[in-house]
Every structure is written in C-alpha cells, then in structure tokens.
mmCIF file of C-alpha atoms in Angstrom:
data_model
loop_
_atom_site.group_PDB
_atom_site.id
_atom_site.type_symbol
_atom_site.label_atom_id
_atom_site.label_comp_id
_atom_site.label_asym_id
_atom_site.label_seq_id
_atom_site.Cartn_x
_atom_site.Cartn_y
_atom_site.Cartn_z
ATOM 1 C CA UNK C 1 -0.055 0.051 -0.115
ATOM 2 C CA UNK C 2 1.290 3.583 -0.564
ATOM 3 C CA UNK C 3 2.078 6.308 2.058
ATOM 4 C CA UNK C 4 -1.205 8.286 3.245
ATOM 5 C CA UNK C 5 -1.843 11.246 1.214
ATOM 6 C CA UNK C 6 -0.493 14.673 3.138
ATOM 7 C CA UNK C 7 -3.398 16.887 3.939
ATOM 8 C CA UNK C 8 -3.346 20.000 1.828
ATOM 9 C CA UNK C 9 -5.519 21.612 3.971
ATOM 10 C CA UNK C 10 -3.081 21.082 7.318
ATOM 11 C CA UNK C 11 0.039 22.036 4.651
ATOM 12 C CA UNK C 12 -1.478 25.199 3.571
ATOM 13 C CA UNK C 13 -2.206 25.941 7.328
ATOM 14 C CA UNK C 14 1.765 25.470 8.088
ATOM 15 C CA UNK C 15 2.521 27.647 5.073
ATOM 16 C CA UNK C 16 0.376 30.600 6.103
ATOM 17 C CA UNK C 17 1.166 29.739 9.806
ATOM 18 C CA UNK C 18 5.258 30.440 8.520
ATOM 19 C CA UNK C 19 4.032 33.406 6.477
ATOM 20 C CA UNK C 20 2.383 35.388 9.612
ATOM 21 C CA UNK C 21 5.111 34.570 11.357
ATOM 22 C CA UNK C 22 7.961 35.971 9.228
ATOM 23 C CA UNK C 23 6.078 39.300 9.201
ATOM 24 C CA UNK C 24 5.566 39.195 12.730
ATOM 25 C CA UNK C 25 9.086 39.049 13.804
ATOM 26 C CA UNK C 26 9.851 41.945 11.909
ATOM 27 C CA UNK C 27 6.702 43.873 12.956
ATOM 28 C CA UNK C 28 7.740 42.873 16.808
ATOM 29 C CA UNK C 29 11.469 43.909 16.612
ATOM 30 C CA UNK C 30 10.402 47.246 15.691
ATOM 31 C CA UNK C 31 6.857 48.084 17.202
ATOM 32 C CA UNK C 32 7.187 45.477 20.151
ATOM 33 C CA UNK C 33 4.997 42.343 20.886
ATOM 34 C CA UNK C 34 1.952 44.558 21.531
ATOM 35 C CA UNK C 35 1.969 46.150 18.201
ATOM 36 C CA UNK C 36 1.205 42.596 16.932
ATOM 37 C CA UNK C 37 -2.460 41.597 16.356
ATOM 38 C CA UNK C 38 -3.961 38.942 14.501
ATOM 39 C CA UNK C 39 -6.277 41.627 12.450
ATOM 40 C CA UNK C 40 -3.275 43.720 11.102
ATOM 41 C CA UNK C 41 -1.180 40.827 10.173
ATOM 42 C CA UNK C 42 -4.115 39.076 7.943
ATOM 43 C CA UNK C 43 -4.709 42.542 6.642
ATOM 44 C CA UNK C 44 -1.345 43.427 5.648
ATOM 45 C CA UNK C 45 -0.542 39.459 4.037
ATOM 46 C CA UNK C 46 -4.097 39.530 2.598
ATOM 47 C CA UNK C 47 -5.011 36.691 4.016
ATOM 48 C CA UNK C 48 -8.543 35.556 5.794
ATOM 49 C CA UNK C 49 -8.773 36.945 8.903
ATOM 50 C CA UNK C 50 -10.648 34.438 10.101
ATOM 51 C CA UNK C 51 -8.157 31.762 8.716
ATOM 52 C CA UNK C 52 -5.608 33.663 10.843
ATOM 53 C CA UNK C 53 -7.512 33.420 13.909
ATOM 54 C CA UNK C 54 -8.096 29.928 13.619
ATOM 55 C CA UNK C 55 -4.247 29.533 13.321
ATOM 56 C CA UNK C 56 -3.504 31.094 16.740
ATOM 57 C CA UNK C 57 -6.391 32.043 18.210
ATOM 58 C CA UNK C 58 -5.168 34.579 20.590
ATOM 59 C CA UNK C 59 -2.631 37.406 20.791
ATOM 60 C CA UNK C 60 -0.906 36.132 23.476
ATOM 61 C CA UNK C 61 -0.520 32.992 21.549
ATOM 62 C CA UNK C 62 0.946 34.858 18.611
ATOM 63 C CA UNK C 63 3.592 36.616 20.246
ATOM 64 C CA UNK C 64 4.223 32.933 22.035
ATOM 65 C CA UNK C 65 4.795 31.972 18.704
ATOM 66 C CA UNK C 66 6.643 34.919 17.576
ATOM 67 C CA UNK C 67 9.158 34.361 20.136
ATOM 68 C CA UNK C 68 9.355 31.166 19.372
ATOM 69 C CA UNK C 69 9.935 31.548 16.053
ATOM 70 C CA UNK C 70 12.492 34.570 16.562
ATOM 71 C CA UNK C 71 14.281 31.934 18.430
ATOM 72 C CA UNK C 72 14.781 29.323 15.803
ATOM 73 C CA UNK C 73 16.020 32.562 13.258
ATOM 74 C CA UNK C 74 18.469 33.579 15.608
ATOM 75 C CA UNK C 75 19.989 30.144 16.713
ATOM 76 C CA UNK C 76 20.439 30.125 12.270
ATOM 77 C CA UNK C 77 22.451 33.326 12.217
ATOM 78 C CA UNK C 78 24.496 33.086 16.182
ATOM 79 C CA UNK C 79 24.244 29.816 17.664
ATOM 80 C CA UNK C 80 24.655 27.674 14.538
ATOM 81 C CA UNK C 81 27.805 29.513 13.134
ATOM 82 C CA UNK C 82 29.164 29.868 16.595
ATOM 83 C CA UNK C 83 28.915 26.078 17.378
ATOM 84 C CA UNK C 84 30.784 25.309 13.474
ATOM 85 C CA UNK C 85 33.903 26.621 15.084
ATOM 86 C CA UNK C 86 36.204 24.804 17.624
ATOM 87 C CA UNK C 87 35.621 24.832 20.977
ATOM 88 C CA UNK C 88 37.843 27.236 22.676
ATOM 89 C CA UNK C 89 39.240 31.146 22.190
ATOM 90 C CA UNK C 90 38.355 31.010 18.566
ATOM 91 C CA UNK C 91 34.465 30.001 19.196
ATOM 92 C CA UNK C 92 34.318 33.205 21.809
ATOM 93 C CA UNK C 93 35.271 35.513 18.940
ATOM 94 C CA UNK C 94 33.125 33.282 16.426
ATOM 95 C CA UNK C 95 30.302 33.762 18.792
ATOM 96 C CA UNK C 96 30.484 37.323 19.376
ATOM 97 C CA UNK C 97 30.957 38.474 15.440
ATOM 98 C CA UNK C 98 28.210 36.739 14.711
ATOM 99 C CA UNK C 99 25.668 37.927 17.409
ATOM 100 C CA UNK C 100 26.977 41.158 15.715
ATOM 101 C CA UNK C 101 26.646 40.470 12.073
ATOM 102 C CA UNK C 102 23.245 39.883 12.975
ATOM 103 C CA UNK C 103 22.484 42.544 14.578
ATOM 104 C CA UNK C 104 23.793 44.800 11.482
ATOM 105 C CA UNK C 105 22.677 42.870 9.170
ATOM 106 C CA UNK C 106 19.073 43.436 10.529
ATOM 107 C CA UNK C 107 18.087 40.134 9.981
ATOM 108 C CA UNK C 108 15.504 41.401 11.783
ATOM 109 C CA UNK C 109 14.262 44.902 10.965
ATOM 110 C CA UNK C 110 14.663 46.616 14.467
ATOM 111 C CA UNK C 111 18.393 44.714 15.212
ATOM 112 C CA UNK C 112 18.131 42.460 18.082
ATOM 113 C CA UNK C 113 14.576 40.881 18.355
ATOM 114 C CA UNK C 114 15.359 39.961 21.684
ATOM 115 C CA UNK C 115 17.043 43.115 23.159
ATOM 116 C CA UNK C 116 13.837 44.786 22.208
ATOM 117 C CA UNK C 117 11.322 42.669 23.212
ATOM 118 C CA UNK C 118 12.440 41.673 26.656
ATOM 119 C CA UNK C 119 13.135 45.729 27.199
ATOM 120 C CA UNK C 120 9.297 45.474 26.592
ATOM 121 C CA UNK C 121 8.592 43.083 28.877
ATOM 122 C CA UNK C 122 11.040 43.173 31.457
ATOM 123 C CA UNK C 123 8.334 44.579 34.188
ATOM 124 C CA UNK C 124 5.396 42.798 33.629
ATOM 125 C CA UNK C 125 4.367 39.452 34.184
ATOM 126 C CA UNK C 126 2.662 36.491 32.427
ATOM 127 C CA UNK C 127 3.449 33.866 30.052
ATOM 128 C CA UNK C 128 5.324 35.771 27.114
ATOM 129 C CA UNK C 129 7.071 37.366 29.797
ATOM 130 C CA UNK C 130 8.323 33.974 31.202
ATOM 131 C CA UNK C 131 9.150 33.094 27.249
ATOM 132 C CA UNK C 132 11.794 35.707 26.841
ATOM 133 C CA UNK C 133 13.108 35.398 30.565
ATOM 134 C CA UNK C 134 13.725 32.071 29.443
ATOM 135 C CA UNK C 135 15.265 32.851 25.972
ATOM 136 C CA UNK C 136 17.684 35.435 27.658
ATOM 137 C CA UNK C 137 18.733 32.660 30.171
ATOM 138 C CA UNK C 138 19.701 30.255 27.259
ATOM 139 C CA UNK C 139 21.479 32.687 25.955
ATOM 140 C CA UNK C 140 23.462 33.926 28.670
ATOM 141 C CA UNK C 141 24.000 30.219 29.283
ATOM 142 C CA UNK C 142 24.805 29.486 26.156
ATOM 143 C CA UNK C 143 27.621 32.260 26.305
ATOM 144 C CA UNK C 144 29.314 31.239 29.795
ATOM 145 C CA UNK C 145 29.359 27.880 28.524
ATOM 146 C CA UNK C 146 31.526 29.020 25.237
ATOM 147 C CA UNK C 147 33.803 30.628 27.488
ATOM 148 C CA UNK C 148 34.452 27.553 30.232
ATOM 149 C CA UNK C 149 34.964 25.998 27.196
ATOM 150 C CA UNK C 150 38.121 27.990 26.314
ATOM 151 C CA UNK C 151 39.079 28.441 30.257
ATOM 152 C CA UNK C 152 39.326 24.670 30.265
ATOM 153 C CA UNK C 153 41.146 24.073 27.343
ATOM 154 C CA UNK C 154 43.452 26.562 28.349
ATOM 155 C CA UNK C 155 43.106 29.722 26.173
ATOM 156 C CA UNK C 156 41.643 31.902 29.070
ATOM 157 C CA UNK C 157 43.474 32.360 32.066
ATOM 158 C CA UNK C 158 42.179 29.666 34.916
ATOM 159 C CA UNK C 159 40.986 32.324 37.396
ATOM 160 C CA UNK C 160 39.078 34.065 34.375
ATOM 161 C CA UNK C 161 35.553 34.758 35.823
ATOM 162 C CA UNK C 162 33.412 33.208 33.231
ATOM 163 C CA UNK C 163 30.356 34.930 34.585
ATOM 164 C CA UNK C 164 31.708 38.358 34.302
ATOM 165 C CA UNK C 165 33.333 38.218 31.022
ATOM 166 C CA UNK C 166 30.040 36.842 29.867
ATOM 167 C CA UNK C 167 28.519 39.805 31.400
ATOM 168 C CA UNK C 168 30.822 42.357 29.783
ATOM 169 C CA UNK C 169 30.922 40.923 25.939
ATOM 170 C CA UNK C 170 26.922 40.775 26.024
ATOM 171 C CA UNK C 171 26.933 44.238 27.448
ATOM 172 C CA UNK C 172 29.134 45.925 24.729
ATOM 173 C CA UNK C 173 27.132 43.612 22.010
ATOM 174 C CA UNK C 174 23.884 45.355 22.644
ATOM 175 C CA UNK C 175 25.119 48.463 23.466
ATOM 176 C CA UNK C 176 26.545 48.305 19.310
ATOM 177 C CA UNK C 177 23.208 46.932 18.648
ATOM 178 C CA UNK C 178 21.157 49.763 20.590
ATOM 179 C CA UNK C 179 23.502 52.874 19.353
ATOM 180 C CA UNK C 180 22.865 51.440 16.027
ATOM 181 C CA UNK C 181 19.298 51.021 15.775
ATOM 182 C CA UNK C 182 18.816 54.666 17.891
ATOM 183 C CA UNK C 183 20.758 56.579 14.954
ATOM 184 C CA UNK C 184 20.732 54.313 12.361
ATOM 185 C CA UNK C 185 24.395 54.335 11.980
ATOM 186 C CA UNK C 186 27.079 51.566 12.247
ATOM 187 C CA UNK C 187 30.305 52.323 13.824
ATOM 188 C CA UNK C 188 29.069 51.317 17.417
ATOM 189 C CA UNK C 189 29.780 47.559 16.029
ATOM 190 C CA UNK C 190 33.502 48.627 15.404
ATOM 191 C CA UNK C 191 33.732 49.709 18.803
ATOM 192 C CA UNK C 192 32.168 46.550 20.163
ATOM 193 C CA UNK C 193 34.292 44.473 17.950
ATOM 194 C CA UNK C 194 37.471 46.232 19.605
ATOM 195 C CA UNK C 195 36.439 46.278 23.126
ATOM 196 C CA UNK C 196 35.307 42.825 22.855
ATOM 197 C CA UNK C 197 38.596 41.698 21.502
ATOM 198 C CA UNK C 198 40.542 44.295 23.900
ATOM 199 C CA UNK C 199 39.008 42.226 26.464
ATOM 200 C CA UNK C 200 39.443 38.754 25.378
ATOM 201 C CA UNK C 201 42.933 39.980 24.991
ATOM 202 C CA UNK C 202 43.472 40.704 28.756
ATOM 203 C CA UNK C 203 42.380 37.289 29.845
ATOM 204 C CA UNK C 204 43.669 35.123 26.875
ATOM 205 C CA UNK C 205 46.727 32.692 27.514
ATOM 206 C CA UNK C 206 48.064 33.861 24.183
ATOM 207 C CA UNK C 207 46.729 37.511 22.903
ATOM 208 C CA UNK C 208 48.165 36.375 19.498
ATOM 209 C CA UNK C 209 46.061 33.952 18.848
ATOM 210 C CA UNK C 210 43.272 36.350 18.462
ATOM 211 C CA UNK C 211 42.809 38.452 15.375
ATOM 212 C CA UNK C 212 43.800 42.195 15.109
ATOM 213 C CA UNK C 213 40.983 44.611 16.277
ATOM 214 C CA UNK C 214 39.307 46.144 13.151
ATOM 215 C CA UNK C 215 39.349 50.079 12.439
ATOM 216 C CA UNK C 216 37.453 52.612 10.534
ATOM 217 C CA UNK C 217 39.794 52.659 7.821
ATOM 218 C CA UNK C 218 39.386 48.489 7.166
ATOM 219 C CA UNK C 219 42.269 47.712 9.046
ATOM 220 C CA UNK C 220 41.814 44.153 11.139
ATOM 221 C CA UNK C 221 38.728 41.709 10.632
ATOM 222 C CA UNK C 222 35.993 43.304 8.354
ATOM 223 C CA UNK C 223 32.359 43.392 9.982
ATOM 224 C CA UNK C 224 29.867 42.975 7.408
ATOM 225 C CA UNK C 225 28.113 46.348 5.958
ATOM 226 C CA UNK C 226 24.541 46.199 6.971
ATOM 227 C CA UNK C 227 21.600 45.902 4.641
ATOM 228 C CA UNK C 228 18.567 47.267 4.564
ATOM 229 C CA UNK C 229 15.568 45.722 5.992
ATOM 230 C CA UNK C 230 12.756 47.815 5.785
ATOM 231 C CA UNK C 231 9.748 45.942 4.264
ATOM 232 C CA UNK C 232 10.763 42.357 4.585
ATOM 233 C CA UNK C 233 8.650 39.558 5.174
ATOM 234 C CA UNK C 234 10.974 36.757 5.141
ATOM 235 C CA UNK C 235 9.099 33.887 6.289
ATOM 236 C CA UNK C 236 10.253 33.106 9.614
ATOM 237 C CA UNK C 237 11.569 29.324 10.580
ATOM 238 C CA UNK C 238 9.811 26.907 12.954
ATOM 239 C CA UNK C 239 11.815 26.619 16.147
ATOM 240 C CA UNK C 240 14.275 24.116 16.120
ATOM 241 C CA UNK C 241 14.380 21.622 18.755
#
C-alpha cells in the first residue's frame, strides 16, 4: 500500500502560519510584541482573518509563537555559526562576531529582536515575559559555556571569572545594537568588536591567537556591511528542537 497522502489543508495552514510569523518577527522587532494583532497581520498579508485567527486563537498565542520563531532565526544566524568553530578562544570570538553580524545585517528589521522585546516585557508578568526570560537565560548560559570551553582548554586564564566576562561581552554587543538602531549608523559595531577583542586579549593565555582589532579604515577583521531591512517579509523558520 502506498503512503498516506498529506492533507493539503494542513500543509496550507503550516505555510500560512510561517508566512504570518515571518512578518510578525519583523513587526515585533520594530514596534514590540504589543504591536502585533491577528487582524493587522491578516490585512497586511492579504489573508483571511478567520483563517489567521484559527491558526493562533489569541494575541498572546501569536506573541508566544513569534518569540519561538525569533529563537529559531537567532539559532540559525548566531548559535549555528558559533558551533561550527572549534571549541576554544576562536569559538568565543566567532560567537561575538556572529552576534554583531546578526544585528548589523538587520536579520530582524529592528535590530536584535530580543533586545527590543525584553525591554518591552521585563517588568511585566505572564507567559510572554516568562518565554523571553527563558530565552535570555538560555543565551547567557550559552555564552558562559562557550567561554568555559576556552578556559578549560587553557586558552583563557584559569582564574577567569566566566560569568563576569560573559556579562561584559553581552553588554558590548547590546550597546552596539542599541546605538545603531537609535541613530541609524554603524560605528558602534566596530567599537564593540574592538572592546570585545581587547577584553578577550586581557584574559587570553595567547593574545596573538585573536585577530587584530578592526578599525574604521578597514584594517583588521572586516565586519559585514548592513543591509536595509525595511519592508522585509522573509518567512521565519519554525523553532528548532
């Protein structure tokens, strides 16, 4: 007997869901998760409002699905490239470089999706707050684990305060994102890269293993030029397991 034929309605529903979430992550990164509404997304994407309501059911469920979709995109653009590098100091730099690239290239229209939405929900309670908090905790844990890998391989000083170093690297990256989004410019990414490399050199057992610091005249590692993201409606991928 042949395999069961896939249900076309389910397939169309999944495609519509990904289309909606692809638009939702960009809207949320610029206007916040509260800027989302099922009716608005249906209108913008020229979809049936009843069909979109059937897929998500409520604004909160749409917000939660949007956070999950954003996590999947973040994994693709930051975590996956980081994991492709060998554990150690090089992986720590790859992680930071990937994050700066993700923000500067405007993978999300409003810069870092999580920087924007965590600021929106940090003092609230509820499922959306909890989902964002869990995501932030997961990111910090990943940064700390990546740094610890370098420390146990003797590529960072044995007495490196892993938690403190992670805090500082994240702060450098997030400030670059905030400055770029606020002022619509890019010098902050070079400043952040220089600050990160300087901080890593101060803790590295072999500072020469790190690349030279970038400069505005193009000397050193080149950070990617940003792309304009206005009007992008790229479909977001579903969250990976």
